[in-house]
Structures are given as structure tokens and as C-alpha cells.
Coordinates of C-alpha atoms and ligand atoms in Angstrom, one line a residue:
X1 CA -18.4 -4.2 7.3
X2 CA -18.7 -5.2 3.6
X3 CA -16.5 -3.1 1.9
X4 CA -16.8 -2.5 -2.1
X5 CA -14.7 -3.2 -4.9
X6 CA -12.7 -0.4 -6.3
X7 CA -10.6 -2.2 -8.3
X8 CA -11.8 -0.6 -11.5
X9 CA -12.1 2.9 -10.2
X10 CA -8.9 3.0 -8.5
X11 CA -6.8 1.5 -11.9
X12 CA -8.4 4.3 -13.5
X13 CA -7.6 6.9 -10.8
X14 CA -4.0 5.2 -10.8
X15 CA -3.3 6.0 -14.1
X16 CA -5.1 9.0 -14.4
X17 CA -2.8 10.6 -11.2
X18 CA 0.4 8.8 -12.2
X19 CA 0.5 6.0 -9.6
X20 CA 0.2 2.9 -11.3
X21 CA 1.0 2.3 -15.1
X22 CA 0.5 -0.5 -17.4
X23 CA 4.1 -1.7 -18.2
X24 CA 4.7 -1.3 -22.5
X25 CA 1.1 -0.2 -22.7
X26 CA 2.0 1.4 -26.3
X27 CA 2.8 -2.3 -27.4
X28 CA -0.5 -3.6 -26.0
X29 CA 1.0 -4.0 -22.4
X30 CA 3.3 -6.8 -20.8
X31 CA 1.5 -9.7 -18.7
X32 CA 1.0 -8.6 -15.5
X33 CA 3.8 -6.2 -14.8
X34 CA 2.9 -2.5 -13.9
X35 CA 5.0 0.8 -13.8
X36 CA 4.9 3.0 -11.0
X37 CA 4.5 6.4 -12.3
X38 CA 5.3 9.6 -10.5
X39 CA 3.2 9.5 -7.6
X40 CA 3.3 5.9 -7.0
X41 CA 7.0 5.7 -7.0
X42 CA 7.1 8.2 -4.0
X43 CA 4.1 6.0 -2.0
X44 CA 6.2 2.8 -2.9
X45 CA 9.2 4.3 -1.4
X46 CA 7.8 5.7 1.6
X47 CA 6.1 2.2 2.4
X48 CA 10.0 0.7 1.8
X49 CA 11.5 3.3 3.6
X50 CA 8.7 2.6 6.9
X51 CA 9.5 -0.8 6.8
X52 CA 13.4 -0.4 6.6
X53 CA 13.2 2.0 9.6
X54 CA 10.8 -0.4 11.6
X55 CA 13.0 -3.4 11.2
X56 CA 16.5 -2.3 10.7
X57 CA 17.0 1.3 11.8
X58 CA 15.1 1.2 15.0
X59 CA 16.6 -2.2 16.2
X60 CA 20.0 -3.1 17.3
X61 CA 19.1 -7.0 16.4
X62 CA 18.6 -6.9 13.4
X63 CA 21.0 -6.2 10.2
X64 CA 20.5 -5.0 6.2
X65 CA 21.6 -6.7 3.5
X66 CA 21.2 -6.3 -0.5
X67 CA 22.1 -9.5 -1.8
X68 CA 22.1 -10.1 -5.8
X69 CA 19.5 -11.2 -8.2
X70 CA 21.1 -13.7 -9.7
X71 CA 22.7 -16.6 -7.6
X72 CA 24.0 -20.2 -8.1
X73 CA 22.3 -22.4 -9.7
X74 CA 22.5 -24.8 -6.8
X75 CA 21.3 -22.2 -4.0
X76 CA 17.6 -23.1 -5.6
X77 CA 18.5 -26.9 -5.7
X78 CA 19.1 -26.9 -2.2
X79 CA 16.2 -24.2 -1.1
X80 CA 13.8 -26.7 -2.7
X81 CA 12.7 -24.6 -5.7
X82 CA 13.8 -26.8 -8.9
X83 CA 12.3 -29.6 -7.5
X84 CA 8.8 -28.0 -5.6
X85 CA 8.2 -24.6 -6.7
X86 CA 5.6 -25.5 -8.9
X87 CA 1.8 -25.4 -9.9
X88 CA 0.1 -28.3 -11.0
X89 CA -0.9 -27.3 -14.4
X90 CA -3.8 -28.8 -16.9
X91 CA -3.7 -28.0 -21.0
X92 CA -6.6 -27.5 -23.1
X93 CA -5.2 -29.4 -26.6
X94 CA -8.0 -28.0 -28.4
X95 CA -7.8 -24.3 -27.5
X96 CA -4.2 -24.4 -26.1
X97 CA -5.0 -22.7 -23.1
X98 CA -3.4 -23.4 -19.5
X99 CA -5.1 -23.7 -16.3
X100 CA -4.1 -24.6 -12.6
X101 CA -5.3 -27.8 -11.6
X102 CA -6.7 -26.8 -8.4
X103 CA -8.8 -23.6 -10.2
X104 CA -10.5 -25.4 -13.2
X105 CA -13.5 -25.4 -11.1
X106 CA -13.5 -21.4 -11.0
X107 CA -11.8 -20.6 -14.2
X108 CA -14.2 -20.0 -17.7
X109 CA -13.4 -22.1 -20.5
X110 CA -11.8 -19.4 -23.6
X111 CA -14.4 -21.1 -25.7
X112 CA -17.6 -20.9 -24.3
X113 CA -16.9 -18.5 -21.1
X114 CA -20.4 -19.9 -19.2
X115 CA -18.7 -23.5 -19.2
X116 CA -15.7 -24.7 -17.1
X117 CA -12.8 -26.0 -18.9
X118 CA -13.8 -29.5 -19.9
X119 CA -17.5 -29.2 -20.2
X120 CA -17.6 -28.1 -23.4
X121 CA -17.7 -31.5 -26.0
X122 CA -14.8 -30.1 -27.7
X123 CA -12.2 -29.7 -24.9
X124 CA -9.6 -32.1 -24.8
X125 CA -7.5 -31.7 -21.5
X126 CA -4.5 -33.2 -20.2
X127 CA -3.5 -34.9 -17.1
X128 CA -1.9 -32.4 -14.5
X129 CA 1.5 -31.8 -14.9
X130 CA 3.9 -29.9 -12.7
X131 CA 4.9 -26.3 -13.9
X132 CA 8.0 -24.6 -12.5
X133 CA 7.3 -20.6 -11.6
X134 CA 10.8 -19.7 -11.7
X135 CA 12.1 -17.7 -14.7
X136 CA 15.5 -19.0 -16.3
X137 CA 18.0 -17.3 -18.1
X138 CA 22.0 -18.1 -19.1
X139 CA 24.3 -16.4 -17.6
X140 CA 27.5 -15.8 -20.0
X141 CA 27.4 -16.1 -23.8
X142 CA 26.4 -20.1 -24.2
X143 CA 23.1 -21.0 -24.1
X144 CA 23.2 -24.3 -22.6
X145 CA 22.0 -26.4 -19.4
X146 CA 25.4 -25.7 -18.0
X147 CA 24.7 -21.8 -18.2
X148 CA 21.2 -21.9 -16.7
X149 CA 20.8 -19.2 -13.8
X150 CA 17.1 -18.1 -12.3
X151 CA 15.7 -14.9 -11.5
X152 CA 15.0 -15.3 -7.7
X153 CA 11.5 -16.3 -6.8
X154 CA 12.1 -15.1 -2.9
X155 CA 14.6 -12.8 -1.7
X156 CA 14.7 -14.6 1.4
X157 CA 17.8 -17.4 -0.1
X158 CA 19.9 -14.2 -0.5
X159 CA 20.3 -14.1 3.4
X160 CA 20.0 -17.4 3.8
X161 CA 23.7 -18.0 1.8
X162 CA 24.9 -15.0 3.7
X163 CA 23.7 -15.7 7.1
X164 CA 27.5 -16.2 8.5
X165 CA 29.1 -13.3 6.8
X166 CA 26.7 -10.8 8.0
X167 CA 27.0 -12.4 11.3
X168 CA 31.0 -12.7 11.4
X169 CA 31.0 -9.0 10.1
X170 CA 28.6 -7.3 12.6
X171 CA 29.4 -9.8 15.6
X172 CA 25.5 -10.6 16.0
X173 CA 24.9 -13.1 18.7
X174 CA 22.0 -15.5 18.0
X175 CA 19.2 -14.4 18.2
X176 CA 19.4 -11.6 15.6
X177 CA 17.8 -11.4 12.1
X178 CA 19.1 -10.0 8.5
X179 CA 16.3 -7.7 6.4
X180 CA 16.5 -6.7 3.0
X181 CA 14.2 -5.2 0.4
X182 CA 14.2 -6.5 -3.3
X183 CA 13.0 -7.6 -6.5
X184 CA 11.6 -11.3 -7.0
X185 CA 10.2 -12.7 -9.9
X186 CA 7.2 -16.2 -10.3
X187 CA 5.8 -17.0 -13.5
X188 CA 3.0 -17.0 -12.2
X189 CA 0.0 -18.7 -14.1
X190 CA -2.9 -17.0 -13.1
X191 CA -1.7 -13.3 -12.2
X192 CA -4.3 -10.7 -12.1
X193 CA -6.3 -8.2 -9.7
X194 CA -3.8 -5.1 -10.8
X195 CA -0.5 -5.3 -8.9
X196 CA -2.3 -7.7 -6.5
X197 CA -0.2 -11.0 -8.2
X198 CA 2.2 -9.9 -10.7
X199 CA 5.2 -11.6 -12.5
X200 CA 7.7 -9.0 -11.1
X201 CA 7.5 -7.8 -7.6
X202 CA 9.1 -6.3 -4.8
X203 CA 9.6 -8.3 -1.5
X204 CA 10.6 -6.8 2.2
X205 CA 11.6 -9.9 4.1
X206 CA 13.6 -10.5 7.3
X207 CA 15.1 -13.7 8.9
X208 CA 15.3 -14.1 12.1
X209 CA 17.9 -16.4 13.8
X210 CA 16.9 -18.2 16.9
X211 CA 17.7 -20.8 19.1
X212 CA 16.2 -24.2 18.0
X213 CA 13.5 -24.5 21.0
X214 CA 13.0 -20.4 21.3
X215 CA 11.2 -20.3 17.8
X216 CA 7.5 -20.6 18.6
X217 CA 8.2 -18.2 21.1
X218 CA 10.0 -15.8 18.4
X219 CA 7.7 -16.5 15.8
X220 CA 4.5 -15.4 18.5
X221 CA 6.5 -11.9 18.8
X222 CA 6.9 -11.5 15.4
X223 CA 3.6 -12.2 14.5
X224 CA 2.5 -9.4 17.0
X225 CA 4.6 -6.9 15.8
X226 CA 3.8 -7.4 12.3
X227 CA 0.4 -7.1 12.5
X228 CA 1.2 -3.5 14.3
X229 CA 3.3 -2.3 11.4
X230 CA 0.2 -2.8 9.2
X231 CA -2.0 -1.0 11.6
X232 CA 0.4 2.1 11.8
X233 CA 0.0 2.3 8.0
X234 CA -3.4 3.4 8.4
X235 CA -4.9 0.2 7.1
X236 CA -8.4 -0.3 8.8
X237 CA -8.4 -2.8 11.6
X238 CA -11.5 -4.7 10.5
X239 CA -9.5 -5.0 7.1
X240 CA -6.6 -7.1 9.2
X241 CA -6.7 -10.4 10.0
X242 CA -4.4 -13.7 10.7
X243 CA -4.6 -16.7 8.4
X244 CA -3.6 -20.2 10.1
X245 CA -2.1 -22.4 7.3
X246 CA -3.3 -26.0 7.5
X247 CA -1.1 -29.1 7.0
X248 CA -1.8 -29.0 3.3
X249 CA -0.9 -25.3 3.0
X250 CA 2.4 -24.8 4.4
X251 CA 4.8 -24.2 1.9
X252 CA 7.8 -27.1 1.5
X253 CA 9.9 -24.9 4.1
X254 CA 7.2 -24.2 6.4
X255 CA 6.9 -25.8 10.3
X256 CA 4.3 -23.2 11.1
X257 CA 2.4 -20.2 8.9
X258 CA 0.6 -17.3 9.4
X259 CA -0.7 -15.0 6.9
X260 CA -1.8 -11.5 7.4
X261 CA -4.9 -10.8 5.1
X262 CA -6.1 -7.7 4.2
X263 CA -10.1 -7.4 2.8
X264 CA -9.5 -5.9 -0.3
X265 CA -13.3 -5.7 -0.6
X266 CA -15.8 -7.0 -3.3
X267 CA -15.5 -10.8 -3.8
X268 CA -11.7 -10.7 -3.5
X269 CA -11.8 -10.0 0.2
X270 CA -9.7 -11.3 2.6
X271 CA -6.2 -11.5 0.9
X272 CA -2.7 -12.3 2.0
X273 CA -0.3 -9.4 2.2
X274 CA 2.3 -11.1 4.6
X275 CA 3.6 -14.4 5.6
X276 CA 5.1 -14.9 9.1
X277 CA 6.8 -18.4 8.8
X278 CA 8.8 -21.1 11.0
X279 CA 11.0 -22.1 8.5
X280 CA 12.9 -24.0 11.0
X281 CA 17.0 -24.8 10.4
X282 CA 15.5 -26.6 6.8
X283 CA 17.2 -23.5 4.9
X284 CA 20.6 -23.8 6.3
X285 CA 20.7 -27.6 6.9
X286 CA 20.1 -27.7 2.8
X287 CA 22.6 -25.0 1.8
X288 CA 25.5 -27.0 4.5
X289 CA 24.3 -30.4 3.1
X290 CA 24.4 -29.0 -0.6
X291 CA 27.7 -26.9 -0.4
X292 CA 29.4 -28.9 1.8
X293 CA 30.2 -25.6 4.2
X294 CA 29.8 -25.8 8.0
X295 CA 27.1 -23.0 8.6
X296 CA 26.7 -23.4 12.3
X297 CA 26.1 -20.8 14.9
X298 CA 29.2 -21.1 17.2
X299 CA 27.6 -19.9 20.8
X300 CA 31.0 -19.1 22.9
X301 CA 29.1 -18.4 26.2
X302 CA 27.4 -21.6 26.3
X303 CA 29.9 -23.6 24.5
X304 CA 27.9 -25.1 21.7
X305 CA 27.4 -25.1 18.1
X306 CA 24.0 -25.5 15.9
X307 CA 22.1 -24.5 13.0
X308 CA 19.7 -21.7 14.1
X309 CA 15.8 -22.1 13.2
X310 CA 14.7 -19.2 11.4
X311 CA 11.6 -17.3 11.9
X312 CA 10.9 -15.4 8.3
X313 CA 8.6 -12.0 7.7
X314 CA 7.6 -11.6 3.9
X315 CA 5.8 -9.1 3.2
X316 CA 5.4 -7.6 -0.5
X317 CA 5.9 -3.8 -1.2
X318 CA 3.6 -4.1 -4.0
X319 CA 0.9 -6.0 -2.8
X320 CA 1.2 -3.7 0.5
X321 CA 0.9 -0.6 -1.4
X322 CA -2.0 -2.0 -3.4
X323 CA -3.7 -2.7 0.0
X324 CA -2.8 1.1 1.1
X325 CA -4.7 2.4 -2.4
X326 CA -7.8 0.3 -1.7
X327 CA -7.7 1.5 1.7
X328 CA -7.7 5.1 1.2
X329 CA -10.1 5.3 -2.1
X330 CA -13.2 6.7 -1.2
X331 CA -15.9 9.4 -2.7
X332 CA -17.7 11.4 -1.0
X333 CA -20.4 13.9 -1.2
X334 CA -19.7 17.5 -0.4
X335 CA -22.1 19.7 1.1
X336 CA -23.3 22.6 -1.3
X337 CA -21.4 21.4 -4.1
X338 CA -23.4 19.1 -7.0
X339 CA -20.2 17.6 -7.9
X340 CA -18.5 15.2 -4.8
X341 CA -15.4 14.5 -4.4
X342 CA -12.9 11.4 -4.9
X343 CA -10.0 11.4 -2.1
X344 CA -7.0 9.2 -1.4
X345 CA -7.4 9.4 2.2
X346 CA -3.5 7.9 2.7
X347 CA -1.9 8.3 6.0
X348 CA -0.1 11.6 6.1
X349 CA 3.4 9.9 6.2
X350 CA 2.9 8.0 3.8
X351 CA 1.7 10.4 0.7
X352 CA 3.5 11.2 -2.3
X353 CA 3.3 14.8 -1.8
X354 CA 2.8 16.2 1.8
X355 CA 1.4 19.8 1.2
X356 CA 0.3 21.8 -2.1
X357 CA 0.9 25.4 -1.9
X358 CA -1.6 27.6 -4.0
X359 CA -1.2 31.3 -4.7
X360 CA -5.3 32.3 -4.9
X361 CA -4.8 34.7 -7.6
X362 CA -2.0 35.3 -10.2
X363 CA -1.4 38.9 -9.3
X364 CA -1.0 41.2 -6.2
X365 CA 2.5 39.6 -5.4
X366 CA 0.7 36.1 -4.3
X367 CA 2.8 34.1 -6.7
X368 CA 6.2 35.7 -5.5
X369 CA 5.2 34.8 -1.8
X370 CA 4.3 31.5 -2.6
X371 CA 6.8 30.3 -4.1
X372 CA 9.0 31.4 -1.2
X373 CA 7.2 29.3 0.9
X374 CA 7.4 26.2 -1.4
X375 CA 10.7 26.4 -1.6
X376 CA 11.1 26.6 2.2
X377 CA 8.8 23.9 2.7
X378 CA 10.4 21.8 0.1
X379 CA 13.4 21.5 2.3
X380 CA 12.0 19.4 4.5
X381 CA 8.8 17.8 2.7
X382 CA 7.3 16.8 -1.0
X383 CA 5.5 20.1 -1.9
X384 CA 3.5 20.3 -5.1
X385 CA 3.2 24.0 -6.3
X386 CA -0.3 24.9 -8.3
X387 CA -1.3 28.3 -10.1
X388 CA -3.8 27.0 -12.5
X389 CA -7.6 27.2 -12.4
X390 CA -9.9 27.6 -9.9
X391 CA -8.8 27.0 -6.1
X392 CA -11.4 24.3 -5.9
X393 CA -9.9 22.3 -8.5
X394 CA -6.5 22.9 -7.1
X395 CA -7.8 21.1 -3.8
X396 CA -9.6 18.3 -5.7
X397 CA -6.7 17.5 -7.7
X398 CA -4.5 17.3 -4.4
X399 CA -7.6 15.1 -2.8
X400 CA -7.3 12.8 -5.8
X401 CA -3.6 12.5 -5.0
X402 CA -3.8 12.1 -1.5
X403 CA -2.2 15.2 -0.3
X404 CA -3.1 15.8 3.2
X405 CA -2.5 19.6 3.3
X406 CA -3.1 22.6 1.0
X407 CA -1.6 26.0 1.9
X408 CA -3.2 29.0 0.4
X409 CA -1.7 32.4 -0.1
X410 CA -4.4 35.0 -0.1
X411 CA -5.2 38.5 0.7
X412 CA -4.6 37.8 4.2
X413 CA -1.0 36.6 3.7
X414 CA -0.4 40.1 1.5
X415 CA -1.8 42.3 4.7
X416 CA -0.8 40.3 7.7
X417 CA 1.4 37.2 6.9
X418 CA -1.1 34.6 7.6
X419 CA -1.9 32.0 5.2
X420 CA -4.9 29.5 5.0
X421 CA -4.4 25.8 5.7
X422 CA -6.8 23.1 4.1
X423 CA -6.8 19.7 5.7
X424 CA -7.7 17.1 3.0
X425 CA -9.8 14.6 5.3
X426 CA -12.2 17.4 6.8
X427 CA -11.9 20.4 4.4
X428 CA -11.7 22.7 7.5
X429 CA -10.0 25.9 6.9
X430 CA -8.0 27.5 9.1
X431 CA -5.9 30.6 9.1
X432 CA -2.3 30.2 10.6
X433 CA 0.8 32.7 10.5
X434 CA 3.4 31.9 7.9
X435 CA 6.1 31.4 10.2
X436 CA 4.1 28.3 11.7
X437 CA 3.3 26.4 9.0
X438 CA 6.3 24.3 8.9
X439 CA 5.7 23.4 12.6
X440 CA 2.1 22.8 12.2
X441 CA 2.7 19.9 9.5
X442 CA 5.5 18.7 11.5
X443 CA 3.3 18.1 14.4
X444 CA 0.6 16.4 12.2
X445 CA 3.2 14.1 10.5
X446 CA 4.3 13.3 14.1
X447 CA 0.6 12.1 15.4
X448 CA -0.3 8.7 14.0
X449 CA -4.0 9.4 13.4
X450 CA -6.1 10.8 10.1
X451 CA -5.9 14.6 9.4
X452 CA -9.7 14.4 10.3
X453 CA -9.0 13.5 13.7
X454 CA -6.1 15.8 14.0
X455 CA -7.8 18.6 16.3
X456 CA -4.6 21.0 18.0
X457 CA -5.1 23.3 14.5
X458 CA -6.1 26.3 16.7
X459 CA -7.1 29.4 14.4
X460 CA -5.5 32.6 14.9
Ligands
GAP1 N1 10.1 -16.1 1.5 C1 9.0 -16.4 1.9 C2 7.9 -16.1 0.6 O1 8.7 -15.6 -0.7 P1 5.4 -15.9 0.3 O2 4.2 -16.2 0.9 O3 5.4 -16.7 -1.5 O4 6.7 -16.3 1.0 C3 5.7 -13.7 0.5 O5 5.5 -14.4 -0.7 C4 4.7 -12.0 -0.1 O6 5.3 -11.6 -1.2 C5 3.4 -12.3 0.0 O7 2.5 -12.1 1.1 C6 3.3 -11.5 -0.8 O8 3.2 -9.8 -0.5 C7 4.0 -11.4 -2.1 N2 3.9 -11.7 -3.0 C8 4.3 -13.3 -3.3 N3 4.0 -13.2 -5.1 C9 3.8 -12.1 -5.3 C10 3.1 -12.1 -6.6 N4 3.0 -12.6 -7.4 N5 2.6 -11.1 -6.7 C11 2.9 -9.9 -5.8 N6 3.3 -9.9 -4.6 C12 3.7 -11.5 -4.3

């Protein structure tokens, strides 16, 4: 099935509802940098918590880490980023625009967009030149070459240089992994597609250290585990696929690599959201050579020492959050209503707000009862209390926010302590004793399916 391009509508909804704003918007924006609003930060935090839970908390063979963004500049020499983390660029001397050499044929000429760079008679293109993607800054008061530091372009190196610290502190034995979530920065030449490719983003990376020879077996295991994780977020299975890197695509450190791709719809189609890489002993061996410190693992039981191979799983928190938003966006007609509705069909466990609480009217003791229920539920779930406007409008506002449940306090609540609970996906409304609301929401959140598929709400 061909998925439509929803980017334009999504960018507008994301701003209107407070998922994502353009950075420094009042100054005209910063190139490809985005801010997460009240709903967006909750959604992204839920994604990161899901990853941390699956990769660290649920496993006894992976440890957590939070390494600093600024690292010793030698790290980036050893890792190969100073020499090799670059794109070949071509400049136009006439209009001063810069293009990626490998994307020239897809780029419009700024002076005549119907032509490609180089096709206009006045175009004067340079030969391709390497342009390093790392952001440079200076540490300390003096701005000279001795004080240059880089904003990390990947979080992985913080893990490699801490490999022995973590192993010795935790007494883990190979095979084991180290995981972290953190910001990374790349001076991308062709950023774009909303938060898909940005210059500041967050990565969730895990390096799994294994004995050489067992690496391809672990590579396959991690590939399978990571794909499962994306399914569990509610991404449609037919929108996910693997893409194997051919010889020419492999990064400088990779022995083998697969991307997990998501179908973003329209012309963008399938694009990488996660990389699973076999980095061999490339990084540890480089750091051992450049630092002069032995980084070998000592296997006392087998009486041998070696540099472990590394299987890396690397997923962008922003990119997977974007995939979740694209996957969730839908417009529907509503039987009996002229206006359709826009729904963010987010998985209930990821939704920024779990339930809305709505007093039907602002009188007859309904607000007091509703506030009491909201306060009780808030101890466990994110709750949005809304008493403004017609109830239908309040439902629609929460549909757009992706809120899976809505609880209405009405005349029945006042008469017999039952509430109406509405599920976002099928818009079914049923009555339930107020005392059972928290249990039912808990049951929903435990089940791994969309609200429309949950049939266990029985009317009282
Ligand atoms: N340590 C390996 C590494 O960084 P990568 O394939 O360059 O590998 C991994 O990046 C993931 O980080 C990508 O799959 C993507 O989700 C995310 N990512 C990379 N560059 C990005 C950018 N400019 N904007 C947003 N996310 C990005």
C-alpha cells in the first residue's frame, strides 16, 4: 500500500497542538533545528523511556552510561571522524550555493529552479571538496588550534572510551553491552524533511562487546530484537523493512550494516530510522593505538585477552518520534457529522496524555467530581482536565493530541457514580463505575494493541 505524504499537515498540527516548534521561530528560525513543545517532550520522553527499559532495565547484560558531549579531540582523530566524516561538496562560484556532489542531479539551481546546478549558462562549479560534518568550537579562553574541541557527531565514542571503566566497575563479562541516550551534532549539508535530518538530534545507542568469531551471531540477534522493538511501538509492520548496506555504503568503521527503514510516505518513502552495525574491533583498536592504553578484555576463565568486537544498535530518538507521528496521523469522516476528525492514533503507552477528564457541564457538582477523579488518576497517568466548550469539541481536541481515553462526568455520575469512558480509535462510549476507571486504564496500557482492538470494556 502506498502511504500518502502527510508532512505538511503534520508540521501544522505539531505546531498548533504543541508537539514541535521551529527553533528561534520569532527570529525566522534556525536552520534545521527544532524544539519540542509540551506534548512533544512527553512523547519523546516516553520513546526514550521505552528504549532504556528494553535495552538496560530489562537486561542484566547491558549497563547504562551518560558520557559528556565534549571529549578529548584525539577521540575524533582515533575514531576516524576528523579524516573521514565528511561529504564531498561542490560550490557554485556564481550564486555561492553549496551542494552535495552525490546529490547534484536532484538539486534545483537557486537561480533557475527548473534546472540543476551546472546547467545554467552562468553556473561556475568547483571540483568536489571534502566538507567535515563535525561542529568545531574552542575550550577555554583562547581560540587557537590547540583549544579546538568538537561537538560529538555520535554518542558511541563516549561508550568506547569508557569500555574498561564500565566493565571493571560492574564486573560484567563479555558478552555485555553499554547503552546511552544523548545529543549528537552534525553540520548536515542537506538537512530537511522536518525533524528527519537535523543538525542537533538525540541518539539512543548501544555497543555490545563480544568475543571475535561470535560477532555475526550477535549481529543477527540484535537485528531481530531491534525490529521487534519498533513493532512494539505500534509502527505498522508493512511500513518497516531492513536495508542491507552494500560495499560502497558501509561507514568507515563497519564490517556489516543493516538499516531498519520506515516508510514515511509520499516521495520520501522508506528511509533509515536505525542502524545495526558490526564495528569489529575498529574503535577499541584505534583508541588503544592513539591513547597508548591497553583496552583488552581479560577473560580469566579461558586465560586469554583480546579486543572485543562490537555490535552497535543506533537509533535516532527524534527520527523514531517522527516515524511515530507520521504513522499515527490520520483523517477520518465521522458518521452523522459534517466535519471529519484528525486523529493521532498513538500507541496508548506512548501518548503524551493518557486520559482526558471532562465534566459535561459546569454545574450540578460535576466539576468538583471531575476534579477529584482527575487528581486521583494523575497520581498514575498524565491527565488533561478540560471543561471548556461542547463535549464533541473537547473529544476532537484530544483526538488530535493522541489521547487514547476520555472520561465524562455526567448526570449518571451524580446519580449512581458511573462515568462514560470514550476510546479514541473507535469512538465507543460505555459506562463504568467510577471506582473501576483506573483499573481499566491500567489494563489497556498493559495490552499491546490499539484501543480499537481492545474489546474487554464491558458495559455495566
Ligand atoms: N554510531 C553510529 C551512527 O551514528 P548513523 O547511521 O550515522 O550511525 C544512527 O546514525 C541514527 O542516528 C540514524 O539511524 C538516525 O536515526 C539518527 N541520525 C543520524 N543523523 C541524523 C540527523 N542529522 N538528524 C536526525 N537523526 C539522525
